[in-house]
Short mmCIF file of C-alpha atoms and ligand atoms in Angstrom, two decimals:
data_model
loop_
_atom_site.label_atom_id
_atom_site.label_comp_id
_atom_site.label_asym_id
_atom_site.label_seq_id
_atom_site.Cartn_x
_atom_site.Cartn_y
_atom_site.Cartn_z
CA UNK A 1 -2.92 -8.43 19.68
CA UNK A 2 -5.60 -6.64 16.90
CA UNK A 3 -6.47 -9.86 15.42
CA UNK A 4 -7.14 -11.15 18.55
CA UNK A 5 -9.35 -7.59 20.07
CA UNK A 6 -11.41 -8.22 16.74
CA UNK A 7 -11.54 -11.70 17.13
CA UNK A 8 -13.73 -11.58 20.50
CA UNK A 9 -15.72 -8.72 18.74
CA UNK A 10 -17.35 -11.41 16.63
CA UNK A 11 -19.30 -14.64 17.55
CA UNK A 12 -17.60 -18.25 15.57
CA UNK A 13 -21.56 -19.14 14.50
CA UNK A 14 -21.20 -15.54 12.59
CA UNK A 15 -17.87 -16.56 11.19
CA UNK A 16 -18.77 -19.74 9.95
CA UNK A 17 -22.30 -18.93 8.56
CA UNK A 18 -20.13 -16.15 6.77
CA UNK A 19 -17.31 -18.80 5.19
CA UNK A 20 -20.85 -20.61 3.48
CA UNK A 21 -23.08 -17.94 2.47
CA UNK A 22 -21.34 -17.20 -0.60
CA UNK A 23 -24.79 -16.06 -2.42
CA UNK A 24 -25.06 -12.59 -2.40
CA UNK A 25 -21.44 -11.81 -2.38
CA UNK A 26 -21.29 -10.51 -5.18
CA UNK A 27 -18.94 -6.96 -6.49
CA UNK A 28 -19.56 -5.79 -9.70
CA UNK A 29 -19.27 -1.94 -11.56
CA UNK A 30 -22.35 -0.60 -12.12
CA UNK A 31 -21.14 3.12 -12.90
CA UNK A 32 -24.68 3.95 -14.58
CA UNK A 33 -26.00 3.95 -11.04
CA UNK A 34 -26.91 7.63 -10.21
CA UNK A 35 -25.00 9.05 -7.84
CA UNK A 36 -21.82 6.48 -8.08
CA UNK A 37 -19.05 6.99 -5.71
CA UNK A 38 -20.25 10.33 -4.53
CA UNK A 39 -20.80 9.62 -0.98
CA UNK A 40 -18.60 12.56 1.09
CA UNK A 41 -14.79 11.49 1.62
CA UNK A 42 -15.77 8.76 -1.09
CA UNK A 43 -12.04 8.51 -2.82
CA UNK A 44 -12.26 10.13 -7.00
CA UNK A 45 -8.56 8.89 -7.92
CA UNK A 46 -7.95 6.10 -5.97
CA UNK A 47 -9.15 2.38 -5.22
CA UNK A 48 -11.86 1.75 -3.01
CA UNK A 49 -14.06 -0.91 -3.00
CA UNK A 50 -17.94 -0.21 -4.20
CA UNK A 51 -18.83 -0.66 -0.51
CA UNK A 52 -17.78 -2.28 2.76
CA UNK A 53 -14.33 -3.55 4.32
CA UNK A 54 -11.27 -3.24 2.51
CA UNK A 55 -7.66 -3.50 4.26
CA UNK A 56 -4.46 -4.72 2.95
CA UNK A 57 -4.11 -5.11 -0.93
CA UNK A 58 -3.00 -8.60 -2.31
CA UNK A 59 -2.45 -11.16 -4.99
CA UNK A 60 -0.79 -8.18 -7.29
CA UNK A 61 0.04 -9.48 -10.58
CA UNK A 62 0.32 -8.41 -13.72
CA UNK A 63 -0.80 -10.85 -16.35
CA UNK A 64 -1.90 -10.49 -20.43
CA UNK A 65 -2.44 -6.72 -20.43
CA UNK A 66 -4.10 -6.61 -16.08
CA UNK A 67 -3.26 -5.64 -13.77
CA UNK A 68 -4.64 -7.89 -10.90
CA UNK A 69 -5.52 -6.36 -7.29
CA UNK A 70 -6.80 -8.50 -5.14
CA UNK A 71 -7.95 -6.92 -1.37
CA UNK A 72 -8.60 -8.33 2.00
CA UNK A 73 -12.22 -8.02 1.46
CA UNK A 74 -14.95 -8.31 3.96
CA UNK A 75 -18.49 -8.03 2.10
CA UNK A 76 -20.56 -8.35 5.28
CA UNK A 77 -19.71 -5.13 6.87
CA UNK A 78 -17.52 -1.72 6.89
CA UNK A 79 -15.24 -2.83 9.66
CA UNK A 80 -12.75 -5.75 9.78
CA UNK A 81 -14.24 -9.49 9.70
CA UNK A 82 -14.20 -12.97 8.16
CA UNK A 83 -11.73 -12.09 5.15
CA UNK A 84 -12.18 -12.82 1.81
CA UNK A 85 -10.26 -11.82 -0.98
CA UNK A 86 -12.18 -8.96 -3.25
CA UNK A 87 -10.66 -8.40 -7.03
CA UNK A 88 -10.84 -5.32 -9.11
CA UNK A 89 -8.25 -5.41 -12.75
CA UNK A 90 -6.78 -2.26 -14.36
CA UNK A 91 -5.40 -1.72 -17.79
CA UNK A 92 -3.69 1.81 -16.54
CA UNK A 93 -3.09 1.79 -13.32
CA UNK A 94 -5.83 4.21 -13.03
CA UNK A 95 -9.00 3.26 -13.63
CA UNK A 96 -10.04 -0.28 -12.03
CA UNK A 97 -13.16 -2.56 -12.93
CA UNK A 98 -14.42 -4.23 -9.65
CA UNK A 99 -14.78 -8.00 -10.59
CA UNK A 100 -16.74 -10.90 -8.23
CA UNK A 101 -14.98 -12.21 -5.05
CA UNK A 102 -11.56 -14.44 -6.07
CA UNK A 103 -11.51 -16.30 -2.49
CA UNK A 104 -13.62 -16.92 -0.06
CA UNK A 105 -13.54 -18.58 3.45
CA UNK A 106 -13.70 -22.24 3.85
CA UNK A 107 -13.53 -25.26 6.75
CA UNK A 108 -10.06 -24.37 6.67
CA UNK A 109 -10.30 -20.65 7.61
CA UNK A 110 -10.54 -16.99 6.36
CA UNK A 111 -8.44 -15.74 3.25
CA UNK A 112 -5.31 -13.64 5.02
CA UNK A 113 -3.35 -11.17 2.84
CA UNK A 114 -0.75 -13.18 0.25
CA UNK A 115 0.69 -13.30 -3.35
CA UNK A 116 -0.16 -14.13 -6.54
CA UNK A 117 2.62 -14.96 -9.67
CA UNK A 118 2.68 -16.22 -13.38
CA UNK A 119 3.45 -20.03 -13.69
CA UNK A 120 4.37 -19.47 -17.25
CA UNK A 121 6.65 -22.32 -17.21
CA UNK A 122 3.58 -25.02 -15.62
CA UNK A 123 6.54 -25.88 -12.64
CA UNK A 124 3.22 -26.47 -10.42
CA UNK A 125 1.45 -28.34 -12.65
CA UNK A 126 -1.84 -26.78 -12.58
CA UNK A 127 -2.37 -25.31 -15.73
CA UNK A 128 -4.00 -26.40 -18.87
CA UNK A 129 -4.08 -27.28 -22.62
CA UNK A 130 0.31 -26.43 -22.43
CA UNK A 131 -0.51 -23.01 -20.62
CA UNK A 132 1.02 -22.38 -17.13
CA UNK A 133 -1.49 -21.06 -14.80
CA UNK A 134 -1.63 -17.78 -12.07
CA UNK A 135 -0.80 -19.32 -8.65
CA UNK A 136 -2.28 -17.62 -6.23
CA UNK A 137 -0.28 -17.80 -2.35
CA UNK A 138 -2.50 -16.76 0.76
CA UNK A 139 -2.94 -17.73 4.24
CA UNK A 140 -5.69 -19.44 5.89
CA UNK A 141 -6.13 -17.82 9.38
CA UNK A 142 -8.59 -20.18 11.30
CA UNK A 143 -10.76 -18.58 14.06
CA UNK A 144 -11.48 -21.08 15.49
CA UNK A 145 -7.87 -23.20 16.20
CA UNK A 146 -6.77 -19.29 17.46
CA UNK A 147 -10.41 -18.79 19.53
CA UNK A 148 -9.15 -22.44 21.22
CA UNK A 149 -5.66 -20.70 21.81
CA UNK A 150 -3.37 -22.99 19.36
CA UNK A 151 -0.26 -21.29 18.21
CA UNK A 152 -1.02 -23.54 14.65
CA UNK A 153 -3.89 -21.63 13.22
CA UNK A 154 -2.28 -19.63 10.19
CA UNK A 155 -0.80 -22.19 7.16
CA UNK A 156 0.24 -21.09 4.08
CA UNK A 157 -2.61 -22.14 0.73
CA UNK A 158 -2.24 -22.17 -2.79
CA UNK A 159 -4.97 -21.31 -4.98
CA UNK A 160 -4.54 -21.13 -9.26
CA UNK A 161 -6.50 -20.02 -12.04
CA UNK A 162 -6.65 -21.14 -15.77
CA UNK A 163 -8.66 -18.34 -17.45
CA UNK A 164 -6.13 -15.70 -16.59
CA UNK A 165 -7.22 -14.91 -13.32
CA UNK A 166 -11.03 -14.28 -13.42
CA UNK A 167 -11.69 -17.97 -11.44
CA UNK A 168 -9.66 -19.72 -8.84
CA UNK A 169 -9.85 -22.94 -7.66
CA UNK A 170 -8.11 -23.87 -4.55
CA UNK A 171 -5.08 -26.06 -4.40
CA UNK A 172 -6.76 -29.97 -3.00
CA UNK A 173 -3.85 -30.35 -0.94
CA UNK A 174 -3.84 -27.42 1.43
CA UNK A 175 -1.79 -26.00 2.87
CA UNK A 176 1.58 -26.27 1.47
CA UNK A 177 3.56 -24.19 4.26
CA UNK A 178 2.52 -26.09 7.67
CA UNK A 179 2.98 -24.01 10.41
CA UNK A 180 5.81 -24.81 13.06
CA UNK A 181 3.73 -23.79 16.34
CA UNK A 182 4.30 -20.05 15.31
CA UNK A 183 1.39 -17.69 15.72
CA UNK A 184 1.58 -15.12 13.56
CA UNK A 185 3.15 -16.96 10.62
CA UNK A 186 1.64 -15.30 7.22
CA UNK A 187 1.31 -12.68 4.23
CA UNK A 188 3.45 -15.25 2.02
CA UNK A 189 5.11 -12.99 -0.96
CA UNK A 190 6.36 -15.05 -3.82
CA UNK A 191 9.07 -14.38 -6.47
CA UNK A 192 10.83 -16.35 -9.43
CA UNK A 193 14.77 -16.41 -8.45
CA UNK A 194 15.88 -17.16 -11.82
CA UNK A 195 19.78 -17.77 -10.72
CA UNK A 196 18.61 -20.67 -8.43
CA UNK A 197 15.73 -21.38 -10.72
CA UNK A 198 13.54 -21.95 -7.66
CA UNK A 199 10.46 -20.21 -6.28
CA UNK A 200 11.39 -18.30 -3.28
CA UNK A 201 8.34 -17.62 -0.47
CA UNK A 202 8.96 -14.27 1.63
CA UNK A 203 7.34 -14.94 4.84
CA UNK A 204 6.26 -13.09 7.87
CA UNK A 205 7.03 -15.39 10.98
CA UNK A 206 6.67 -13.37 14.27
CA UNK A 207 9.16 -10.53 14.48
CA UNK A 208 11.08 -12.17 11.56
CA UNK A 209 11.40 -13.13 8.10
CA UNK A 210 11.62 -16.74 7.21
CA UNK A 211 12.33 -17.10 3.28
CA UNK A 212 11.33 -20.64 1.57
CA UNK A 213 12.67 -22.03 -1.78
CA UNK A 214 10.85 -24.54 -4.03
CA UNK A 215 10.88 -25.99 -7.72
CA UNK A 216 7.31 -26.09 -8.52
CA UNK A 217 5.06 -23.77 -5.91
CA UNK A 218 3.83 -26.73 -3.60
CA UNK A 219 6.70 -27.98 -2.13
CA UNK A 220 8.36 -25.52 0.07
CA UNK A 221 11.51 -26.06 2.06
CA UNK A 222 13.12 -23.65 4.63
CA UNK A 223 15.95 -21.93 3.80
CA UNK A 224 16.81 -19.25 6.06
CA UNK A 225 15.76 -16.16 9.15
CA UNK A 226 16.23 -12.37 8.49
CA UNK A 227 15.51 -10.07 11.47
CA UNK A 228 17.02 -10.10 14.69
CA UNK A 229 18.88 -7.25 15.73
CA UNK A 230 17.83 -5.01 12.99
CA UNK A 231 14.79 -2.79 11.86
CA UNK A 232 11.80 -1.96 13.92
CA UNK A 233 10.47 -4.89 16.22
CA UNK A 234 8.03 -4.95 19.27
CA UNK A 235 5.61 -6.20 17.43
CA UNK A 236 4.49 -8.39 14.65
CA UNK A 237 6.26 -8.02 11.22
CA UNK A 238 3.37 -9.08 8.33
CA UNK A 239 3.12 -8.17 4.40
CA UNK A 240 6.50 -8.83 3.50
CA UNK A 241 8.17 -8.05 -0.49
CA UNK A 242 11.14 -9.22 -2.02
CA UNK A 243 12.29 -7.85 -5.26
CA UNK A 244 15.60 -7.03 -7.28
CA UNK A 245 16.10 -3.33 -8.64
CA UNK A 246 18.55 -1.44 -9.94
CA UNK A 247 20.30 1.95 -8.29
CA UNK A 248 19.20 4.59 -10.38
CA UNK A 249 22.14 5.87 -12.87
CA UNK A 250 24.51 2.40 -12.27
CA UNK A 251 24.96 -0.57 -13.53
CA UNK A 252 24.13 -2.12 -9.72
CA UNK A 253 21.34 -3.74 -8.56
CA UNK A 254 20.37 -4.65 -5.06
CA UNK A 255 17.72 -6.64 -3.74
CA UNK A 256 14.97 -4.85 -1.58
CA UNK A 257 13.06 -6.38 1.30
CA UNK A 258 9.76 -4.91 2.07
CA UNK A 259 7.96 -5.38 6.03
CA UNK A 260 5.51 -3.71 7.93
CA UNK A 261 4.89 -3.58 11.43
CA UNK A 262 2.01 -2.73 13.93
CA UNK A 263 2.40 -0.96 16.01
CA UNK A 264 5.66 0.91 15.57
CA UNK A 265 5.27 3.09 13.05
CA UNK A 266 7.41 5.86 13.30
CA UNK A 267 4.56 8.55 13.77
CA UNK A 268 2.62 5.67 15.39
CA UNK A 269 0.67 2.67 14.40
CA UNK A 270 1.26 1.15 11.23
CA UNK A 271 4.20 1.73 8.37
CA UNK A 272 6.39 -0.59 6.44
CA UNK A 273 10.43 -0.76 6.81
CA UNK A 274 12.92 -1.53 4.45
CA UNK A 275 16.22 -2.98 3.85
CA UNK A 276 18.46 -2.89 1.06
CA UNK A 277 20.99 -5.89 0.59
CA UNK A 278 21.73 -9.18 -1.24
CA UNK A 279 20.00 -12.58 -1.92
CA UNK A 280 21.39 -15.62 -3.06
CA UNK A 281 18.43 -17.63 -3.05
CA UNK A 282 18.85 -18.63 0.30
CA UNK A 283 20.06 -15.75 2.53
CA UNK A 284 19.21 -11.62 2.81
CA UNK A 285 22.54 -10.25 3.33
CA UNK A 286 21.32 -6.85 4.59
CA UNK A 287 23.66 -3.83 3.88
CA UNK A 288 21.56 -0.96 5.00
CA UNK A 289 24.20 1.21 6.93
CA UNK A 290 22.92 0.89 10.58
CA UNK A 291 20.51 -1.07 12.72
CA UNK A 292 17.69 1.50 12.92
CA UNK A 293 14.66 1.00 11.00
CA UNK A 294 13.95 3.01 7.25
CA UNK A 295 10.53 3.66 6.57
CA UNK A 296 8.99 3.44 3.20
CA UNK A 297 6.92 6.33 3.68
CA UNK A 298 6.31 9.11 6.83
CA UNK A 299 2.52 9.29 6.75
CA UNK A 300 0.34 7.26 9.22
CA UNK A 301 -1.46 6.31 5.70
CA UNK A 302 0.74 3.94 3.13
CA UNK A 303 0.20 0.37 5.11
CA UNK A 304 0.99 -3.48 4.34
CA UNK A 305 2.39 -2.00 0.53
CA UNK A 306 3.58 -4.94 -1.73
CA UNK A 307 4.80 -4.66 -5.66
CA UNK A 308 3.33 -6.31 -8.87
CA UNK A 309 4.42 -9.51 -9.83
CA UNK A 310 4.52 -10.78 -13.51
CA UNK A 311 5.91 -7.41 -14.96
CA UNK A 312 8.62 -8.39 -17.72
CA UNK A 313 11.61 -7.77 -16.61
CA UNK A 314 12.62 -5.77 -19.38
CA UNK A 315 10.05 -3.19 -18.59
CA UNK A 316 12.36 -3.41 -15.31
CA UNK A 317 9.28 -1.21 -13.57
CA UNK A 318 8.61 -1.86 -9.81
CA UNK A 319 5.27 -0.52 -8.89
CA UNK A 320 3.88 -0.99 -5.52
CA UNK A 321 0.31 0.08 -4.08
CA UNK A 322 -0.66 0.10 -0.12
CA UNK A 323 -3.17 0.30 1.84
CA UNK A 324 -3.99 3.61 2.96
CA UNK A 325 -5.46 4.03 6.52
CA UNK A 326 -3.66 2.59 9.79
CA UNK A 327 -5.11 -0.03 12.10
CA UNK A 328 -4.60 2.70 14.91
CA UNK A 329 -8.35 4.43 13.80
CA UNK A 330 -8.94 2.26 10.32
CA UNK A 331 -12.24 0.99 11.75
CA UNK A 332 -13.50 3.87 13.07
CA UNK A 333 -12.79 6.76 9.96
CA UNK A 334 -15.96 8.30 9.09
CA UNK A 335 -17.19 6.32 5.74
CA UNK A 336 -20.72 4.27 5.90
CA UNK A 337 -20.66 2.50 2.70
CA UNK A 338 -17.32 1.39 2.65
CA UNK A 339 -14.04 1.96 4.78
CA UNK A 340 -10.55 2.19 3.20
CA UNK A 341 -9.33 3.00 -0.05
CA UNK A 342 -5.48 1.75 -1.74
CA UNK A 343 -2.70 4.89 -2.57
CA UNK A 344 -2.31 5.57 -6.00
CA UNK A 345 0.06 2.74 -7.18
CA UNK A 346 3.58 4.33 -7.33
CA UNK A 347 6.91 3.28 -9.30
CA UNK A 348 9.41 2.32 -6.51
CA UNK A 349 13.45 3.27 -7.55
CA UNK A 350 16.69 2.75 -5.60
CA UNK A 351 18.25 6.21 -5.28
CA UNK A 352 22.05 6.50 -4.59
CA UNK A 353 22.28 9.51 -2.23
CA UNK A 354 25.80 12.05 -2.68
CA UNK A 355 26.57 9.78 0.75
CA UNK A 356 26.85 6.81 -0.42
CA UNK A 357 23.81 5.51 1.06
CA UNK A 358 21.18 3.42 -1.31
CA UNK A 359 17.74 4.41 -0.51
CA UNK A 360 14.25 3.32 -1.81
CA UNK A 361 12.23 5.96 -3.45
CA UNK A 362 8.68 6.44 -4.49
CA UNK A 363 6.60 8.05 -7.09
CA UNK A 364 3.40 7.81 -8.89
CA UNK A 365 3.79 6.33 -12.25
CA UNK A 366 4.33 7.48 -15.63
CA UNK A 367 0.49 6.42 -16.85
CA UNK A 368 -0.91 8.88 -13.60
CA UNK A 369 1.45 11.80 -15.36
CA UNK A 370 -0.36 11.05 -18.97
CA UNK A 371 -4.03 10.65 -16.74
CA UNK A 372 -6.03 14.03 -16.36
CA UNK A 373 -5.66 17.48 -17.50
CA UNK A 374 -1.92 19.40 -18.74
CA UNK A 375 -0.17 21.49 -16.05
CA UNK A 376 -1.08 24.81 -15.72
CA UNK A 377 1.04 26.95 -14.26
CA UNK A 378 -0.46 29.59 -11.12
CA UNK A 379 -0.46 33.02 -10.28
CA UNK A 380 -0.79 34.29 -7.26
CA UNK A 381 -3.67 36.64 -5.32
CA UNK A 382 -1.30 39.86 -5.38
CA UNK A 383 1.37 39.45 -2.91
CA UNK A 384 -0.38 36.60 -0.72
CA UNK A 385 1.28 33.57 -2.27
CA UNK A 386 -2.31 32.41 -2.40
CA UNK A 387 -3.50 30.43 -5.43
CA UNK A 388 -6.49 28.46 -6.28
CA UNK A 389 -6.16 25.33 -7.50
CA UNK A 390 -9.90 25.91 -9.03
CA UNK A 391 -12.61 22.86 -8.95
CA UNK A 392 -11.84 19.56 -9.64
CA UNK A 393 -12.29 15.88 -8.65
CA UNK A 394 -8.81 16.21 -7.39
CA UNK A 395 -6.10 17.68 -7.89
CA UNK A 396 -1.94 16.74 -8.96
CA UNK A 397 -0.01 20.06 -7.17
CA UNK A 398 3.23 21.21 -7.55
CA UNK A 399 5.84 23.69 -6.57
CA UNK A 400 9.17 24.56 -6.64
CA UNK A 401 10.57 26.85 -3.72
CA UNK A 402 14.13 28.22 -3.27
CA UNK A 403 14.41 28.86 0.29
CA UNK A 404 17.40 30.82 0.20
CA UNK A 405 18.42 31.27 3.65
CA UNK A 406 14.73 30.79 5.54
CA UNK A 407 15.17 28.11 7.93
CA UNK A 408 11.50 27.25 7.01
CA UNK A 409 8.39 27.28 4.68
CA UNK A 410 4.69 26.25 5.49
CA UNK A 411 2.50 24.96 2.78
CA UNK A 412 -1.79 25.12 3.85
CA UNK A 413 -3.75 23.55 2.06
CA UNK A 414 -7.33 24.66 2.80
CA UNK A 415 -11.48 25.06 1.68
CA UNK A 416 -13.80 27.52 2.08
CA UNK A 417 -14.56 25.21 5.28
CA UNK A 418 -11.40 26.75 6.65
CA UNK A 419 -10.42 22.87 7.05
CA UNK A 420 -6.63 23.30 6.64
CA UNK A 421 -4.03 20.60 5.77
CA UNK A 422 -0.66 21.96 7.28
CA UNK A 423 2.89 21.06 5.77
CA UNK A 424 6.18 22.56 7.71
CA UNK A 425 9.33 22.25 5.43
CA UNK A 426 11.77 22.95 8.26
CA UNK A 427 15.16 23.73 6.71
CA UNK A 428 16.85 24.31 9.97
CA UNK A 429 15.57 21.22 11.83
CA UNK A 430 15.76 18.72 8.60
CA UNK A 431 12.47 18.02 9.00
CA UNK A 432 9.04 17.63 7.08
CA UNK A 433 5.75 18.10 9.97
CA UNK A 434 2.81 17.77 9.06
CA UNK A 435 -0.54 18.92 11.00
CA UNK A 436 -4.21 17.46 10.05
CA UNK A 437 -5.44 18.68 13.37
CA UNK A 438 -7.94 20.98 11.87
CA UNK A 439 -8.20 19.13 8.46
CA UNK A 440 -11.80 18.41 8.81
CA UNK A 441 -13.59 15.52 11.26
CA UNK A 442 -10.75 14.07 13.87
CA UNK A 443 -12.80 13.10 16.71
CA UNK A 444 -13.20 9.76 15.80
CA UNK A 445 -9.31 8.84 17.07
CA UNK A 446 -7.41 10.87 19.43
CA UNK A 447 -4.62 8.98 17.24
CA UNK A 448 -5.45 10.70 13.89
CA UNK A 449 -4.54 14.47 14.87
CA UNK A 450 -1.25 14.10 16.25
CA UNK A 451 1.81 15.53 14.81
CA UNK A 452 3.12 13.61 12.02
CA UNK A 453 7.33 14.15 11.43
CA UNK A 454 9.64 12.62 9.04
CA UNK A 455 13.62 13.64 9.04
CA UNK A 456 14.45 15.12 5.49
CA UNK A 457 16.76 16.42 3.51
CA UNK A 458 15.90 19.80 2.46
CA UNK A 459 17.85 21.90 0.78
CA UNK A 460 17.64 25.49 -0.69
CA UNK A 461 15.92 24.16 -3.14
CA UNK A 462 13.11 22.16 -3.21
CA UNK A 463 10.76 20.14 -5.06
CA UNK A 464 7.17 19.43 -3.42
CA UNK A 465 4.25 17.24 -5.12
CA UNK A 466 0.86 17.08 -3.04
CA UNK A 467 -1.81 14.54 -5.13
CA UNK A 468 -4.82 16.37 -2.74
CA UNK A 469 -8.05 13.56 -3.40
CA UNK A 470 -11.30 13.88 -1.54
CA UNK A 471 -10.53 12.20 1.56
CA UNK A 472 -6.32 12.46 1.13
CA UNK A 473 -2.89 14.10 0.92
CA UNK A 474 0.19 12.25 -0.86
CA UNK A 475 3.05 14.28 -0.60
CA UNK A 476 6.50 13.64 -2.31
CA UNK A 477 9.85 15.77 -1.85
CA UNK A 478 12.19 16.10 -4.78
CA UNK A 479 10.54 12.97 -6.64
CA UNK A 480 9.64 10.85 -3.66
CA UNK A 481 12.67 10.85 -1.67
CA UNK A 482 10.38 11.59 1.06
CA UNK A 483 6.54 9.73 0.71
CA UNK A 484 4.08 10.66 3.38
CA UNK A 485 0.87 9.93 3.13
CA UNK A 486 -2.41 10.87 5.13
CA UNK A 487 -5.90 10.32 5.06
CA UNK A 488 -7.96 13.07 5.95
CA UNK A 489 -11.65 13.85 6.13
CA UNK A 490 -12.69 17.45 5.01
CA UNK A 491 -16.36 18.39 4.30
CA UNK A 492 -14.84 19.77 0.92
CA UNK A 493 -11.67 18.93 -0.88
CA UNK A 494 -8.81 21.60 -0.50
CA UNK A 495 -8.51 23.97 -3.52
CA UNK A 496 -6.51 26.85 -2.29
CA UNK A 497 -2.73 26.50 -1.95
CA UNK A 498 -1.15 28.65 0.69
CA UNK A 499 2.49 29.28 0.97
CA UNK A 500 3.93 31.71 4.22
CA UNK A 501 7.40 32.05 5.90
CA UNK A 502 8.57 34.29 7.97
CA UNK A 503 11.34 34.99 6.26
CA UNK A 504 12.02 35.91 2.33
CA UNK A 505 11.53 32.74 -0.07
CA UNK A 506 10.63 32.50 -3.58
CA UNK A 507 8.09 30.18 -5.69
CA UNK A 508 10.04 29.15 -8.62
CA UNK A 509 7.27 27.50 -10.22
CA UNK A 510 3.46 26.62 -8.78
CA UNK A 511 1.53 24.01 -10.96
CA UNK A 512 -1.64 22.23 -10.90
CA UNK A 513 -3.49 19.48 -12.82
CA UNK A 514 -6.79 18.97 -12.32
CA UNK A 515 -8.23 15.20 -12.37
CA UNK A 516 -11.37 14.40 -13.23
CA UNK A 517 -13.02 10.76 -11.39
CA UNK A 518 -11.82 7.52 -12.89
CA UNK A 519 -14.95 6.35 -11.83
CA UNK A 520 -17.43 8.23 -13.78
C1 FRU B 601 -1.92 -6.41 7.65
C2 FRU B 601 -2.33 -7.53 8.37
C3 FRU B 601 -2.18 -8.76 7.87
C4 FRU B 601 -3.14 -10.00 7.49
C5 FRU B 601 -4.33 -9.00 7.67
C6 FRU B 601 -5.30 -9.92 7.87
O1 FRU B 601 -2.60 -5.16 7.55
O2 FRU B 601 -2.46 -7.82 9.16
O3 FRU B 601 -0.88 -9.71 8.45
O4 FRU B 601 -3.42 -11.66 6.41
O5 FRU B 601 -4.09 -7.88 7.78
O6 FRU B 601 -6.55 -8.93 7.58
#
């Protein structure tokens, strides 16, 4: 629906022009420019492109010390349009270096979302000088076919790089997975399956996931389809991911399947659900206890998140980054030079609850923990439980509460313009509620200032972490058992925390880390 709507806004001629005019589209950093990354609402500790539109992260692959981040990018405007893959790299998952656009549209279509892998054994034969290439798999979206009403306008293709991801060559026999007549047939995520010694492609196919296998990344065989009757439906499934993770504190390993859906999220619009189970190289066996959806993040602004491939198994970390927006208003948020940013990279973990249920958690990475100044314990202003965070480009704030018999606590982030971002920890209802109705600029969409609610296990002792940037608040309850990511557009960053309850509560610890911009 979204794509059709947006499509109608663009004339085909303009698309073709954009697909062929590759000259001036460079996206490279020049941090020496004065005023660099200082525009209103510019994220200071999150990735955003220097200019123009971004949505999903793509092609996340770790290779030779570089975390590659490709991303859906439209270099001609700050609204969605014919997609390219923008490109940035990071050595520490904190600082990003902008690189030239990696993949441009061509006669087969524009470049929709996808993934990348290190083909270390050169199974594809596309390597050079005895060295395996990086291989990216993406969806060609053919606007002309879509406009003509065909059902076969999305097809999967590959490109390869023999200079460690710096430049890419499209394979000359694309597409490698042809559309059998499914309108939504996209967002390939590839992983290596060691027991069967095959590549596995996890693909969003209308409202299911289809798994394919391949010995060489070029020839693919359909294995199975998953999704009927489980999880959230009612709209296209998008941007899947499949990976194995250890269950924390056990020797057990389980497979996790992430599936984004838009609309249909728990608080409206876009969101990502997950399934936990087994994968045998052919079929995903869901072990989630009920057919009801389980959401990775209950905020409104963490979509299309996928994880990095290529991180050595011995390291074991599974790191994800998501697009920090929501299709309900992504094209209207009040930024001008650029539109769209990514979440903080997060480490995913599987945790076993007391009930025996295995759930997915996400928390800022160890690298983030080591970035910025040390934690400072805060003293509240006389009996008011108001804490000043001081001055910084961004803040990492953490509070430990003992709610005792109190049924709820209210935590407000505020600035000197009386803009507030409100969080209610409701022990009685076992909920976290967020209200950003007075958080700053909200008038661009009626879907922005709405109640944001998450079911949550809230005991007497609560630990809450809030990563506050110029235009976002990422909430982590109890070490990431609940994640809520929300964007905001305040006139200045929130630098005050106000904690209230109608009953008696204890604040056992309130501390902050001041974070400097990653861009200067
Ligand atoms: C998800 C998505 C993908 C698609 C891309 C297009 O946000 O709709 O399914 O590949 O965005 O930009």
